[in-house]
Short mmCIF file of C-alpha atoms in Angstrom, two decimals:
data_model
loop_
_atom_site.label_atom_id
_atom_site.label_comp_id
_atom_site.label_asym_id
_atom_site.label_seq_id
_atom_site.Cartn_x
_atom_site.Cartn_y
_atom_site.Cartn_z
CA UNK A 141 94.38 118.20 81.99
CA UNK A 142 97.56 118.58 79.84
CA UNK A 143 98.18 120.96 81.95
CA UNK A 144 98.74 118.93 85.05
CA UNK A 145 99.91 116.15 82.82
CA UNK A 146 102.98 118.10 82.10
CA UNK A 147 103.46 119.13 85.71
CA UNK A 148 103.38 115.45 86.22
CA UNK A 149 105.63 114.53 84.15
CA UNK A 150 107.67 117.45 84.91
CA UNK A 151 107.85 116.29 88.81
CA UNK A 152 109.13 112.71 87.07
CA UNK A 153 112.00 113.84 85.56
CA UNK A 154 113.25 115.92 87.89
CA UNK A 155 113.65 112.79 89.80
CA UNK A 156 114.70 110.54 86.90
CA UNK A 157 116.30 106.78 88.05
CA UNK A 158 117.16 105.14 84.94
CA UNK A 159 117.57 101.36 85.48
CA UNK A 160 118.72 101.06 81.97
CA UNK A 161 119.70 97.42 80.09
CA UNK A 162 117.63 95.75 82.44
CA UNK A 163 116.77 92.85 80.04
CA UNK A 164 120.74 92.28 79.26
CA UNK A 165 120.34 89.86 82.50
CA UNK A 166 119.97 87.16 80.38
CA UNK A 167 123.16 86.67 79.09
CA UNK A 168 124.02 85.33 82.32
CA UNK A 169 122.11 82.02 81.25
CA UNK A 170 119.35 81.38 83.57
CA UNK A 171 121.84 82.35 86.51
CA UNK A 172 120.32 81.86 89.38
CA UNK A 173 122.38 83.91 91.57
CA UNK A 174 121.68 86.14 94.42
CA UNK A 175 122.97 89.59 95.04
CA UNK A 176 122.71 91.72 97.46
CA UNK A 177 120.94 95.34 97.23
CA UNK A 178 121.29 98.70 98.99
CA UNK A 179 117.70 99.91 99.85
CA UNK A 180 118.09 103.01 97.81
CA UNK A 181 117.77 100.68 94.88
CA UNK A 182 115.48 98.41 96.58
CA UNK A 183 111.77 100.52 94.91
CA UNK A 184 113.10 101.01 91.24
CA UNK A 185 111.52 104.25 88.89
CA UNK A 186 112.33 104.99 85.78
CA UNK A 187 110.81 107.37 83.01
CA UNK A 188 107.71 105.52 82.36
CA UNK A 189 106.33 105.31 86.50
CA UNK A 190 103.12 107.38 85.51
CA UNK A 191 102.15 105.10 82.61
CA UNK A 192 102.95 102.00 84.89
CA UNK A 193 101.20 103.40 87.95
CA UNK A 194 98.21 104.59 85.69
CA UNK A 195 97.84 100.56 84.63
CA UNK A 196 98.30 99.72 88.02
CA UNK A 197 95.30 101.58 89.10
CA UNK A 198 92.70 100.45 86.42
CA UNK A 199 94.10 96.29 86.65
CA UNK A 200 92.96 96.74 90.09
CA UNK A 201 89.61 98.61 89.63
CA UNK A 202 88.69 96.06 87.27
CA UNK A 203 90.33 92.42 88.33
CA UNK A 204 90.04 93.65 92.35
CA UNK A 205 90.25 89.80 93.32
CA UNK A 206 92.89 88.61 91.01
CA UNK A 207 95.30 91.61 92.13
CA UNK A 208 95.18 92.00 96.17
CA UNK A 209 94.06 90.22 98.57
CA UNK A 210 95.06 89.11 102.72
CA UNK A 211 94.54 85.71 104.09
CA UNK A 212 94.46 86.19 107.88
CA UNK A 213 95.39 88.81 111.03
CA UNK A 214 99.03 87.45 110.24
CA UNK A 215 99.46 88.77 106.97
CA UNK A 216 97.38 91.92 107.80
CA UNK A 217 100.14 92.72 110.39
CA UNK A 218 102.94 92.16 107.86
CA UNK A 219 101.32 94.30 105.66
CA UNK A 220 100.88 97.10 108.03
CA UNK A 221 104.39 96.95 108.67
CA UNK A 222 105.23 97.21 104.92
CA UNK A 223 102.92 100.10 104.22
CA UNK A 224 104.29 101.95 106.87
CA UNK A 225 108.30 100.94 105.51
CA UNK A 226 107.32 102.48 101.98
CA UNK A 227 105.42 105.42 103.01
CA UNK A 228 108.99 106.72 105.12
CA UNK A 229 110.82 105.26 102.24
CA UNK A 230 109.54 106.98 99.60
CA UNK A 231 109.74 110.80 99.93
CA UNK A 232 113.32 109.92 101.27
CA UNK A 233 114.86 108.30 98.35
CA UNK A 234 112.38 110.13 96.01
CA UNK A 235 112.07 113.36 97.72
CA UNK A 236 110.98 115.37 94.39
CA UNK A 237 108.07 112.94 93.98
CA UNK A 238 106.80 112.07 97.00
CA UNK A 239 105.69 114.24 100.05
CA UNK A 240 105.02 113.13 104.07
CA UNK A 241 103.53 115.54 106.27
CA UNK A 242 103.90 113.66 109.91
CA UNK A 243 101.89 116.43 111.83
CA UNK A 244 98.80 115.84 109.28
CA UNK A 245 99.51 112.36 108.42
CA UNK A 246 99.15 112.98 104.66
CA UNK A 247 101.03 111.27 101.71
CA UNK A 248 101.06 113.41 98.88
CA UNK A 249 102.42 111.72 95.30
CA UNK A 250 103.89 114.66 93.32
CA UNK A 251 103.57 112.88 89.92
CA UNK A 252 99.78 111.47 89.75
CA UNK A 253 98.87 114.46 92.09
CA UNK A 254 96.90 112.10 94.79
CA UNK A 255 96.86 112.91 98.02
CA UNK A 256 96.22 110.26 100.56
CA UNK A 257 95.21 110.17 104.27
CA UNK A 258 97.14 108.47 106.31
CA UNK A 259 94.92 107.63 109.67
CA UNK A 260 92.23 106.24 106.83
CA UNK A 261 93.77 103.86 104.72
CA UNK A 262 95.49 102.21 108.12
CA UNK A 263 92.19 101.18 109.17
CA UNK A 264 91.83 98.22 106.13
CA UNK A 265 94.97 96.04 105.19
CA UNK A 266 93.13 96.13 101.64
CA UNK A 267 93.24 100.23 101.38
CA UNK A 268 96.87 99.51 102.59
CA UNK A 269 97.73 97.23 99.17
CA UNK A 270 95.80 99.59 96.92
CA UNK A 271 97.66 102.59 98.41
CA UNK A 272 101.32 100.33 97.32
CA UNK A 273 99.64 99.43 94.06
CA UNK A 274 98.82 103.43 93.28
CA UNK A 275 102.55 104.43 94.34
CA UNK A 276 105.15 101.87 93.37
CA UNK A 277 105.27 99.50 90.49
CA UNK A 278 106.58 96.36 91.89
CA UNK A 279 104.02 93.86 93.11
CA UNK A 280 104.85 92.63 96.17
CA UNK A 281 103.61 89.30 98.00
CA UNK A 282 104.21 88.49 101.88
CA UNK A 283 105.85 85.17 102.99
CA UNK A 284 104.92 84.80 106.79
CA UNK A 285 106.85 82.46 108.94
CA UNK A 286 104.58 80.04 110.89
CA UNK A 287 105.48 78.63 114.29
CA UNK A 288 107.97 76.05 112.59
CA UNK A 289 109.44 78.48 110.74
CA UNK A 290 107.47 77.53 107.35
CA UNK A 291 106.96 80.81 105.10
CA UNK A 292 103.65 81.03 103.07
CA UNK A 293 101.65 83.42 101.44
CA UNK A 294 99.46 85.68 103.23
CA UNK A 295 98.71 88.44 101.74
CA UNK A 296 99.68 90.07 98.21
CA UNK A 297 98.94 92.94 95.77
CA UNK A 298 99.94 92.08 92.00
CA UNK A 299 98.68 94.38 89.33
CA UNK A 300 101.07 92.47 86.28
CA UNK A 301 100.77 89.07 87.07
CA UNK A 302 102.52 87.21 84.64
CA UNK A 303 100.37 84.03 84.34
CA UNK A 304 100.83 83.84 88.46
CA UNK A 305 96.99 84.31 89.84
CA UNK A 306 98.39 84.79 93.66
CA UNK A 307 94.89 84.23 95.11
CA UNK A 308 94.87 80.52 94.67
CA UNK A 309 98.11 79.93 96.23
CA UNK A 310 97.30 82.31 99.16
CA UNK A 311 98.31 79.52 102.18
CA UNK A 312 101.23 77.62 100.48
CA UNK A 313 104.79 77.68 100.74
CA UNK A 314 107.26 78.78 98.58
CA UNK A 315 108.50 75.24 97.20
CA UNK A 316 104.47 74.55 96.90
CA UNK A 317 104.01 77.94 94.85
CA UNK A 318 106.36 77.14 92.83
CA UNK A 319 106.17 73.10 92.59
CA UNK A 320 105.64 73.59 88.90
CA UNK A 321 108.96 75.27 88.04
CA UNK A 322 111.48 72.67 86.40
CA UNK A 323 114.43 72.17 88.35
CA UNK A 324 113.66 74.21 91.39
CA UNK A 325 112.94 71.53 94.00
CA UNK A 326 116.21 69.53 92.65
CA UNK A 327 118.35 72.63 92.93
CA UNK A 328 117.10 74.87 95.89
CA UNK A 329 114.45 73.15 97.17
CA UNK A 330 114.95 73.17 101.23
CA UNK A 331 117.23 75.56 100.81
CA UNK A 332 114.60 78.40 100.06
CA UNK A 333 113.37 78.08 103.81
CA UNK A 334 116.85 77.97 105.25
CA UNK A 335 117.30 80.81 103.24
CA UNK A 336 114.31 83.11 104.11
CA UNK A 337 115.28 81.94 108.06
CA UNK A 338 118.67 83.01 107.83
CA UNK A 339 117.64 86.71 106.51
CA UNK A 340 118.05 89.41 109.25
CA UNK A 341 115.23 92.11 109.50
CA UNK A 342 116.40 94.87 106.20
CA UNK A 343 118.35 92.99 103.95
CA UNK A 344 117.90 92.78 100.57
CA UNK A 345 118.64 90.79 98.05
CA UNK A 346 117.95 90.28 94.49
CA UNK A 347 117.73 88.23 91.37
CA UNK A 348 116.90 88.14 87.59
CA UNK A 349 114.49 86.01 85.60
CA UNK A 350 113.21 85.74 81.88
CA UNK A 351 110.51 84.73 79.43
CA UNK A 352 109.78 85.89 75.65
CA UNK A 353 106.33 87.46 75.51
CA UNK A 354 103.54 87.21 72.81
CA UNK A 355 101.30 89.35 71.46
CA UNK A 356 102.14 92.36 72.32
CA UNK A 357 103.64 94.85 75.55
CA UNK A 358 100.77 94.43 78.10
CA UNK A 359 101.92 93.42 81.70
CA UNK A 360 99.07 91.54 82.95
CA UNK A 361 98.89 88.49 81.91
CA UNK A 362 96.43 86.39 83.28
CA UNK A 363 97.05 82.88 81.01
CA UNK A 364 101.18 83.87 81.39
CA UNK A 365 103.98 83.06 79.00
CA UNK A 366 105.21 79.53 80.65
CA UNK A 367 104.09 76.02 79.81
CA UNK A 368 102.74 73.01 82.41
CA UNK A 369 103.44 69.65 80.96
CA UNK A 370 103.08 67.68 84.45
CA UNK A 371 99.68 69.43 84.59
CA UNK A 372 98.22 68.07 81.32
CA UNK A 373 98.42 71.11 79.29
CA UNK A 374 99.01 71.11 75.77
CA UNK A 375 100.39 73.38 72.60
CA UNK A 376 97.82 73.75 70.40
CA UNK A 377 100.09 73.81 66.98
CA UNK A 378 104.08 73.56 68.28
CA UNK A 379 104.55 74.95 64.56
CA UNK A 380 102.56 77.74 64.26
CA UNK A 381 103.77 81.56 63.29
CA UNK A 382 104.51 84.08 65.67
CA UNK A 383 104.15 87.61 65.03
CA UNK A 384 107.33 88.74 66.03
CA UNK A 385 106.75 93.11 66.08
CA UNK A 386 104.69 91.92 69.37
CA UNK A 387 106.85 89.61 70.83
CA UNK A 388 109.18 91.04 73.62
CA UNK A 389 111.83 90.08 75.97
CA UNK A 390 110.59 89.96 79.60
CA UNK A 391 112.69 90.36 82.68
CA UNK A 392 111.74 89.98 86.11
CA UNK A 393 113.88 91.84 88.77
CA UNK A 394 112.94 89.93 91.88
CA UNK A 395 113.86 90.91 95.30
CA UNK A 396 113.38 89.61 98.73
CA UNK A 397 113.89 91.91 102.26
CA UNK A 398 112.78 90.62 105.48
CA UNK A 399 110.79 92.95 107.77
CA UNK A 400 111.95 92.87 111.18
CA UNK A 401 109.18 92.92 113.28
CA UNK A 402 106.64 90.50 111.54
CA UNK A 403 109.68 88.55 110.54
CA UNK A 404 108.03 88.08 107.06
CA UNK A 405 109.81 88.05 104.16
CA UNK A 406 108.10 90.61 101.11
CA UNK A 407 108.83 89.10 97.74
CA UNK A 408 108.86 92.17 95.35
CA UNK A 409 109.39 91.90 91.03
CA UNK A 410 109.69 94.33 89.23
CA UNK A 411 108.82 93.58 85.26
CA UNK A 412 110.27 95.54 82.17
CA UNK A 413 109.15 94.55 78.58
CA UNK A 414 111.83 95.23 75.65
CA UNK A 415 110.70 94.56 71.93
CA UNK A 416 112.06 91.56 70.54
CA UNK A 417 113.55 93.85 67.36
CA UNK A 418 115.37 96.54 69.83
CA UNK A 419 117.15 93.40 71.10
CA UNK A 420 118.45 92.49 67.71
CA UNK A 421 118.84 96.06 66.52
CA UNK A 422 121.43 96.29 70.12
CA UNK A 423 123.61 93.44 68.59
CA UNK A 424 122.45 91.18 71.21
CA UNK A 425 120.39 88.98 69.17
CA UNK A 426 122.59 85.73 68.90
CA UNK A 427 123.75 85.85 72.17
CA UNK A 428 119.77 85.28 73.34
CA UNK A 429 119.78 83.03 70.49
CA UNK A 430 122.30 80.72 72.44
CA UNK A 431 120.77 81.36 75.74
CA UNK A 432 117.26 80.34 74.23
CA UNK A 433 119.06 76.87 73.05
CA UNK A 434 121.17 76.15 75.82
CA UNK A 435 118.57 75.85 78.23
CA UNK A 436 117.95 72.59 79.98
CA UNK A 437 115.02 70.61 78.13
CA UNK A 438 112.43 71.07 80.94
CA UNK A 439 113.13 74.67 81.59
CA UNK A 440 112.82 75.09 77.45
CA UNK A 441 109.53 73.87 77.75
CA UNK A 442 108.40 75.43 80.73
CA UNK A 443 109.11 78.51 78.84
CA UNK A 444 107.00 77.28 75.96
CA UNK A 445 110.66 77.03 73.78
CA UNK A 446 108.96 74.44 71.07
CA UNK A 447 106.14 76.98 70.70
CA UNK A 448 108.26 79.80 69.48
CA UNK A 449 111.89 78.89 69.16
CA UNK A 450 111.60 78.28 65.54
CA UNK A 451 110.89 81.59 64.37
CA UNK A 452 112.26 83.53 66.86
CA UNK A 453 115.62 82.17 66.45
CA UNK A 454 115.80 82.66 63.05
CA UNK A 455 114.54 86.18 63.36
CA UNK A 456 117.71 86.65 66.39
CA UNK A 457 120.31 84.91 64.06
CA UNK A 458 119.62 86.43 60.92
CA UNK A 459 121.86 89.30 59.67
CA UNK A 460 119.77 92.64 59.71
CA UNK A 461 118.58 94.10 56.20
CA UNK A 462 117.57 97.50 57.60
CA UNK A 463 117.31 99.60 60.51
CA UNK A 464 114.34 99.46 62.73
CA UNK A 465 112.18 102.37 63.62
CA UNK A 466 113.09 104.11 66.79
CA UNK A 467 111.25 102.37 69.90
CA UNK A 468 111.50 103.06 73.44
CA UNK A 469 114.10 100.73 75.36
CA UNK A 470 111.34 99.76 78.02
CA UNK A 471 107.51 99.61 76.42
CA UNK A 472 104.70 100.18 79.12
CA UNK A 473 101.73 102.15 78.30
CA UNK A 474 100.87 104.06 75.16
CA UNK A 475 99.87 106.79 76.54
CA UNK A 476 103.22 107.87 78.15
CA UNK A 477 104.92 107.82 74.89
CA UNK A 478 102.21 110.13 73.16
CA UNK A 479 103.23 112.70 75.78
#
Protein backbone atom coordinates (compact mmCIF):
# COMPACT_ATOMS: atom_id res chain seq x y z
CA UNK A 1 0.00 0.00 0.00
CA UNK A 2 2.74 2.60 0.80
CA UNK A 3 4.19 1.21 -1.76
CA UNK A 4 1.87 2.31 -4.48
CA UNK A 5 1.12 5.34 -2.39
CA UNK A 6 4.53 6.61 -3.13
CA UNK A 7 4.34 5.68 -6.79
CA UNK A 8 1.29 7.80 -6.64
CA UNK A 9 2.51 10.47 -5.38
CA UNK A 10 5.60 10.08 -7.27
CA UNK A 11 3.46 10.21 -10.74
CA UNK A 12 2.00 13.73 -9.02
CA UNK A 13 4.94 15.50 -8.83
CA UNK A 14 6.41 14.73 -11.75
CA UNK A 15 3.56 16.63 -13.14
CA UNK A 16 3.39 19.35 -10.48
CA UNK A 17 0.97 22.68 -11.50
CA UNK A 18 1.24 24.93 -8.68
CA UNK A 19 -1.63 27.48 -8.70
CA UNK A 20 -0.04 29.20 -5.84
CA UNK A 21 -1.67 32.55 -3.86
CA UNK A 22 -4.87 31.56 -5.02
CA UNK A 23 -6.74 33.14 -2.04
CA UNK A 24 -4.78 36.67 -2.64
CA UNK A 25 -7.96 37.26 -5.08
CA UNK A 26 -9.51 39.04 -2.57
CA UNK A 27 -7.72 42.02 -2.43
CA UNK A 28 -9.40 42.90 -5.50
CA UNK A 29 -12.61 43.69 -3.29
CA UNK A 30 -15.38 41.55 -4.35
CA UNK A 31 -14.30 42.31 -8.10
CA UNK A 32 -16.48 40.91 -10.12
CA UNK A 33 -14.54 40.82 -13.20
CA UNK A 34 -14.18 38.38 -15.94
CA UNK A 35 -11.04 37.11 -17.53
CA UNK A 36 -10.37 35.15 -20.00
CA UNK A 37 -8.47 31.61 -19.75
CA UNK A 38 -6.29 29.47 -22.04
CA UNK A 39 -7.60 25.82 -21.75
CA UNK A 40 -4.31 24.58 -20.52
CA UNK A 41 -5.26 26.31 -17.33
CA UNK A 42 -8.83 25.65 -17.72
CA UNK A 43 -8.63 21.82 -15.20
CA UNK A 44 -6.29 23.21 -12.38
CA UNK A 45 -3.84 20.45 -10.18
CA UNK A 46 -1.77 21.18 -7.72
CA UNK A 47 0.19 19.05 -5.01
CA UNK A 48 -2.69 17.96 -3.01
CA UNK A 49 -5.00 16.27 -6.30
CA UNK A 50 -4.81 12.72 -4.59
CA UNK A 51 -6.09 13.92 -1.21
CA UNK A 52 -8.82 16.03 -3.09
CA UNK A 53 -9.75 13.27 -5.52
CA UNK A 54 -9.66 10.66 -2.56
CA UNK A 55 -12.61 13.07 -0.80
CA UNK A 56 -14.16 13.31 -3.96
CA UNK A 57 -14.72 9.67 -4.19
CA UNK A 58 -16.08 8.88 -0.62
CA UNK A 59 -18.60 12.48 -0.66
CA UNK A 60 -20.04 10.69 -3.49
CA UNK A 61 -20.25 7.06 -2.18
CA UNK A 62 -21.90 8.37 0.73
CA UNK A 63 -24.18 11.68 -0.24
CA UNK A 64 -24.77 9.95 -4.04
CA UNK A 65 -27.95 12.31 -4.38
CA UNK A 66 -26.65 15.49 -3.00
CA UNK A 67 -23.42 15.28 -5.37
CA UNK A 68 -24.58 14.19 -9.11
CA UNK A 69 -27.37 13.99 -10.64
CA UNK A 70 -29.10 14.67 -14.63
CA UNK A 71 -32.47 16.12 -15.17
CA UNK A 72 -33.44 15.06 -18.71
CA UNK A 73 -32.00 13.57 -22.36
CA UNK A 74 -30.81 17.34 -22.70
CA UNK A 75 -28.45 17.46 -20.05
CA UNK A 76 -27.43 13.76 -20.59
CA UNK A 77 -26.21 14.90 -24.09
CA UNK A 78 -24.27 17.85 -22.66
CA UNK A 79 -22.74 15.70 -20.40
CA UNK A 80 -21.64 13.19 -22.88
CA UNK A 81 -20.08 15.85 -24.69
CA UNK A 82 -18.14 17.02 -21.57
CA UNK A 83 -16.92 13.60 -20.57
CA UNK A 84 -15.67 13.02 -23.80
CA UNK A 85 -13.82 16.96 -23.80
CA UNK A 86 -11.95 15.90 -20.46
CA UNK A 87 -11.07 12.45 -21.21
CA UNK A 88 -8.86 13.98 -24.63
CA UNK A 89 -8.01 16.82 -22.39
CA UNK A 90 -6.48 15.26 -19.78
CA UNK A 91 -3.55 12.99 -20.77
CA UNK A 92 -2.74 16.02 -23.13
CA UNK A 93 -2.16 18.74 -20.72
CA UNK A 94 -1.29 16.14 -17.98
CA UNK A 95 0.44 13.59 -19.97
CA UNK A 96 2.54 12.14 -16.84
CA UNK A 97 -0.76 11.49 -15.04
CA UNK A 98 -3.15 10.51 -17.24
CA UNK A 99 -3.12 7.74 -20.01
CA UNK A 100 -5.71 7.18 -23.29
CA UNK A 101 -5.42 4.14 -25.18
CA UNK A 102 -7.92 4.91 -28.36
CA UNK A 103 -7.53 1.31 -29.86
CA UNK A 104 -8.77 -0.21 -26.32
CA UNK A 105 -10.77 2.64 -25.22
CA UNK A 106 -9.20 2.67 -21.72
CA UNK A 107 -8.49 5.72 -19.41
CA UNK A 108 -5.86 4.94 -17.15
CA UNK A 109 -5.20 7.69 -14.06
CA UNK A 110 -1.46 7.36 -13.23
CA UNK A 111 -1.85 8.84 -9.70
CA UNK A 112 -4.92 6.86 -7.97
CA UNK A 113 -3.91 3.88 -10.29
CA UNK A 114 -7.71 3.33 -11.69
CA UNK A 115 -8.22 2.20 -14.79
CA UNK A 116 -11.47 2.88 -16.47
CA UNK A 117 -13.36 1.48 -19.52
CA UNK A 118 -14.32 3.63 -21.81
CA UNK A 119 -17.32 1.82 -23.98
CA UNK A 120 -18.86 1.16 -20.18
CA UNK A 121 -19.14 4.19 -18.40
CA UNK A 122 -20.64 5.90 -21.88
CA UNK A 123 -23.58 3.82 -21.51
CA UNK A 124 -25.01 5.95 -18.10
CA UNK A 125 -24.67 9.85 -18.00
CA UNK A 126 -24.37 9.05 -14.09
CA UNK A 127 -21.07 6.65 -14.56
CA UNK A 128 -20.08 9.65 -16.84
CA UNK A 129 -20.20 12.34 -13.62
CA UNK A 130 -18.66 9.83 -11.25
CA UNK A 131 -15.86 9.12 -13.76
CA UNK A 132 -15.25 13.51 -13.70
CA UNK A 133 -15.73 13.39 -9.94
CA UNK A 134 -12.83 10.44 -9.58
CA UNK A 135 -10.41 12.48 -12.05
CA UNK A 136 -10.64 16.22 -11.66
CA UNK A 137 -11.41 18.31 -8.66
CA UNK A 138 -13.60 21.00 -9.91
CA UNK A 139 -17.33 20.36 -9.72
CA UNK A 140 -18.87 21.19 -12.63
CA UNK A 141 -22.73 21.96 -13.34
CA UNK A 142 -24.35 22.20 -17.01
CA UNK A 143 -26.40 25.30 -18.07
CA UNK A 144 -28.49 24.11 -21.18
CA UNK A 145 -29.98 26.64 -23.47
CA UNK A 146 -33.74 26.03 -24.06
CA UNK A 147 -35.50 26.97 -27.30
CA UNK A 148 -35.56 30.78 -26.19
CA UNK A 149 -32.26 30.74 -25.40
CA UNK A 150 -32.90 30.45 -21.43
CA UNK A 151 -29.88 28.45 -19.70
CA UNK A 152 -30.80 26.17 -16.70
CA UNK A 153 -29.49 23.46 -14.87
CA UNK A 154 -29.54 20.06 -16.11
CA UNK A 155 -27.31 18.05 -14.91
CA UNK A 156 -24.33 18.45 -12.28
CA UNK A 157 -21.68 16.55 -10.23
CA UNK A 158 -20.52 18.55 -6.97
CA UNK A 159 -18.51 16.66 -4.44
CA UNK A 160 -17.64 20.23 -2.17
CA UNK A 161 -20.69 21.95 -2.23
CA UNK A 162 -20.35 24.89 -0.31
CA UNK A 163 -23.85 25.27 1.23
CA UNK A 164 -25.16 24.98 -2.69
CA UNK A 165 -27.35 21.50 -2.68
CA UNK A 166 -27.53 21.57 -6.78
CA UNK A 167 -30.34 18.97 -6.78
CA UNK A 168 -33.06 21.33 -5.76
CA UNK A 169 -32.30 23.88 -8.25
CA UNK A 170 -31.90 21.24 -11.05
CA UNK A 171 -34.54 23.18 -13.74
CA UNK A 172 -33.84 26.91 -12.90
CA UNK A 173 -31.96 29.54 -14.42
CA UNK A 174 -29.05 31.14 -13.47
CA UNK A 175 -30.63 34.53 -12.08
CA UNK A 176 -33.23 31.94 -10.26
CA UNK A 177 -30.17 29.88 -8.76
CA UNK A 178 -28.82 32.54 -7.60
CA UNK A 179 -31.95 34.93 -6.65
CA UNK A 180 -30.60 34.91 -3.15
CA UNK A 181 -27.22 36.57 -3.80
CA UNK A 182 -27.30 40.40 -2.77
CA UNK A 183 -26.76 42.60 -5.53
CA UNK A 184 -26.64 40.19 -8.38
CA UNK A 185 -29.99 40.82 -10.10
CA UNK A 186 -29.30 44.80 -9.70
CA UNK A 187 -25.86 44.46 -11.21
CA UNK A 188 -25.82 41.57 -13.85
CA UNK A 189 -29.01 40.38 -13.82
CA UNK A 190 -30.12 39.99 -17.74
CA UNK A 191 -26.90 40.33 -18.54
CA UNK A 192 -25.89 36.71 -17.38
CA UNK A 193 -28.08 35.28 -20.35
CA UNK A 194 -26.77 37.73 -22.88
CA UNK A 195 -23.66 36.69 -21.65
CA UNK A 196 -23.80 32.83 -21.76
CA UNK A 197 -25.53 33.56 -25.56
CA UNK A 198 -22.80 35.53 -26.72
CA UNK A 199 -20.06 32.70 -25.73
CA UNK A 200 -18.71 30.83 -28.84
CA UNK A 201 -18.23 26.96 -28.51
CA UNK A 202 -14.35 26.76 -26.33
CA UNK A 203 -13.97 29.83 -24.64
CA UNK A 204 -13.22 30.25 -21.34
CA UNK A 205 -13.49 32.51 -18.95
CA UNK A 206 -13.03 32.96 -15.35
CA UNK A 207 -13.66 34.63 -12.07
CA UNK A 208 -12.88 34.76 -8.28
CA UNK A 209 -15.14 34.59 -5.25
CA UNK A 210 -14.77 34.48 -1.33
CA UNK A 211 -16.16 33.50 2.06
CA UNK A 212 -14.37 32.92 5.61
CA UNK A 213 -14.97 29.34 6.70
CA UNK A 214 -15.75 27.86 10.21
CA UNK A 215 -14.84 25.08 11.91
CA UNK A 216 -12.38 23.70 10.33
CA UNK A 217 -10.75 22.71 6.43
CA UNK A 218 -13.50 20.30 5.16
CA UNK A 219 -14.89 21.14 1.60
CA UNK A 220 -18.30 19.89 1.76
CA UNK A 221 -20.39 21.84 3.27
CA UNK A 222 -23.80 21.00 3.23
CA UNK A 223 -25.39 24.06 5.66
CA UNK A 224 -22.53 26.54 3.69
CA UNK A 225 -20.82 29.62 5.03
CA UNK A 226 -23.44 32.44 3.64
CA UNK A 227 -26.46 33.91 5.39
CA UNK A 228 -30.39 34.26 3.96
CA UNK A 229 -32.10 37.13 5.59
CA UNK A 230 -35.00 37.44 2.81
CA UNK A 231 -35.54 33.73 3.60
CA UNK A 232 -36.25 34.06 7.35
CA UNK A 233 -33.12 32.71 8.66
CA UNK A 234 -31.59 33.81 11.69
CA UNK A 235 -28.01 34.05 13.76
CA UNK A 236 -28.36 32.26 16.64
CA UNK A 237 -25.93 34.60 18.97
CA UNK A 238 -24.40 37.55 16.40
CA UNK A 239 -21.81 37.74 19.44
CA UNK A 240 -20.63 34.55 19.97
CA UNK A 241 -16.71 33.29 19.82
CA UNK A 242 -15.19 31.86 16.96
CA UNK A 243 -12.44 29.53 17.11
CA UNK A 244 -10.20 31.07 14.87
CA UNK A 245 -7.17 27.92 14.33
CA UNK A 246 -10.33 26.47 12.22
CA UNK A 247 -11.44 29.27 10.48
CA UNK A 248 -10.03 29.66 6.86
CA UNK A 249 -10.15 31.83 3.91
CA UNK A 250 -12.15 30.29 1.02
CA UNK A 251 -11.77 31.07 -2.62
CA UNK A 252 -13.74 29.95 -5.38
CA UNK A 253 -12.07 29.94 -8.89
CA UNK A 254 -15.11 29.82 -11.12
CA UNK A 255 -15.03 29.29 -14.75
CA UNK A 256 -17.47 29.09 -17.53
CA UNK A 257 -16.63 27.40 -21.33
CA UNK A 258 -19.32 26.76 -23.70
CA UNK A 259 -19.39 23.38 -25.48
CA UNK A 260 -20.00 23.68 -29.02
CA UNK A 261 -22.17 21.14 -29.98
CA UNK A 262 -24.81 21.03 -27.09
CA UNK A 263 -24.33 24.73 -26.93
CA UNK A 264 -24.38 24.41 -23.06
CA UNK A 265 -22.44 26.33 -21.01
CA UNK A 266 -20.36 24.00 -18.02
CA UNK A 267 -19.97 26.12 -14.92
CA UNK A 268 -16.78 24.69 -13.22
CA UNK A 269 -15.23 26.05 -9.40
CA UNK A 270 -12.58 25.12 -8.24
CA UNK A 271 -12.26 25.65 -4.15
CA UNK A 272 -8.91 26.12 -2.14
CA UNK A 273 -9.05 26.54 1.73
CA UNK A 274 -6.08 28.71 3.37
CA UNK A 275 -5.93 28.95 7.31
CA UNK A 276 -7.02 32.10 8.59
CA UNK A 277 -3.37 32.42 10.62
CA UNK A 278 -1.16 31.68 7.26
CA UNK A 279 -3.06 34.75 5.97
CA UNK A 280 -1.90 36.93 8.78
CA UNK A 281 1.47 35.25 9.16
CA UNK A 282 1.81 36.41 4.89
CA UNK A 283 1.32 40.12 5.99
CA UNK A 284 -1.94 40.15 4.35
CA UNK A 285 -4.05 40.31 7.32
CA UNK A 286 -5.26 44.06 7.31
CA UNK A 287 -5.67 44.27 3.87
CA UNK A 288 -8.65 41.36 4.29
CA UNK A 289 -9.40 43.28 7.28
CA UNK A 290 -10.49 46.27 4.96
CA UNK A 291 -11.95 44.10 2.36
CA UNK A 292 -14.11 42.33 5.16
CA UNK A 293 -15.40 46.07 6.17
CA UNK A 294 -15.77 47.61 2.99
CA UNK A 295 -18.23 45.36 1.73
CA UNK A 296 -21.67 46.58 0.88
CA UNK A 297 -24.14 45.91 3.93
CA UNK A 298 -26.14 43.13 2.18
CA UNK A 299 -23.22 41.31 0.77
CA UNK A 300 -21.65 41.59 4.61
CA UNK A 301 -24.46 39.77 5.70
CA UNK A 302 -24.90 37.40 3.10
CA UNK A 303 -21.50 36.38 4.10
CA UNK A 304 -22.60 36.06 7.69
CA UNK A 305 -20.07 39.41 8.45
CA UNK A 306 -22.05 40.22 11.96
CA UNK A 307 -21.49 36.56 12.89
CA UNK A 308 -17.76 36.66 12.81
CA UNK A 309 -16.39 40.07 11.97
CA UNK A 310 -15.77 40.89 15.50
CA UNK A 311 -13.21 38.52 16.29
CA UNK A 312 -11.83 37.91 13.21
CA UNK A 313 -10.93 41.39 12.61
CA UNK A 314 -9.29 41.85 15.60
CA UNK A 315 -7.37 38.65 15.19
CA UNK A 316 -6.34 40.23 11.20
CA UNK A 317 -5.47 43.71 12.71
CA UNK A 318 -3.59 42.83 15.60
CA UNK A 319 0.25 43.00 15.50
CA UNK A 320 1.67 39.33 15.66
CA UNK A 321 3.36 38.17 19.08
CA UNK A 322 4.94 35.03 17.59
CA UNK A 323 5.42 33.00 14.67
CA UNK A 324 2.96 30.41 13.70
CA UNK A 325 3.72 26.79 13.17
CA UNK A 326 4.46 25.82 9.65
CA UNK A 327 1.07 24.92 7.72
CA UNK A 328 0.52 24.02 4.26
CA UNK A 329 -0.53 27.10 1.95
CA UNK A 330 -3.67 25.10 0.63
CA UNK A 331 -5.30 22.57 3.49
CA UNK A 332 -7.31 19.56 1.90
CA UNK A 333 -7.11 16.23 3.39
CA UNK A 334 -5.03 14.97 6.27
CA UNK A 335 -3.95 12.26 4.92
CA UNK A 336 -1.86 13.85 2.07
CA UNK A 337 0.14 15.78 4.49
CA UNK A 338 1.04 12.61 6.67
CA UNK A 339 2.68 11.32 3.47
Amino acid sequence: MLQSIASAVGALLAALLLYSNVYKSWQKKLSRCVTKCVKEDWIQIDQLYLARVTDRKHNLKTFPEKCHAVNNETGARAINELFENIVKHLPTRFPTMFELDTKDQTFRNLVTGANYELHLIRTEPRQMLEFLSENVEEDLYLMCPDQEGIFSLQGFISCFTNGFLAKAKLGLSMRDIHGPVPGLEENIGKGIDRFMKSMRGGTIVQRMGWSLQFSGPDLLRTGGNNFYPDIDQTFSDLSEPQDLSQCYLRVERQTLTRLPESKAIVFGIRHYVTPLEEVKKEGNGEQLADAIQTMPEKLGYYKRRPFWQRDVNAFLRESPKGGWAPSAHEVGNESLKQE
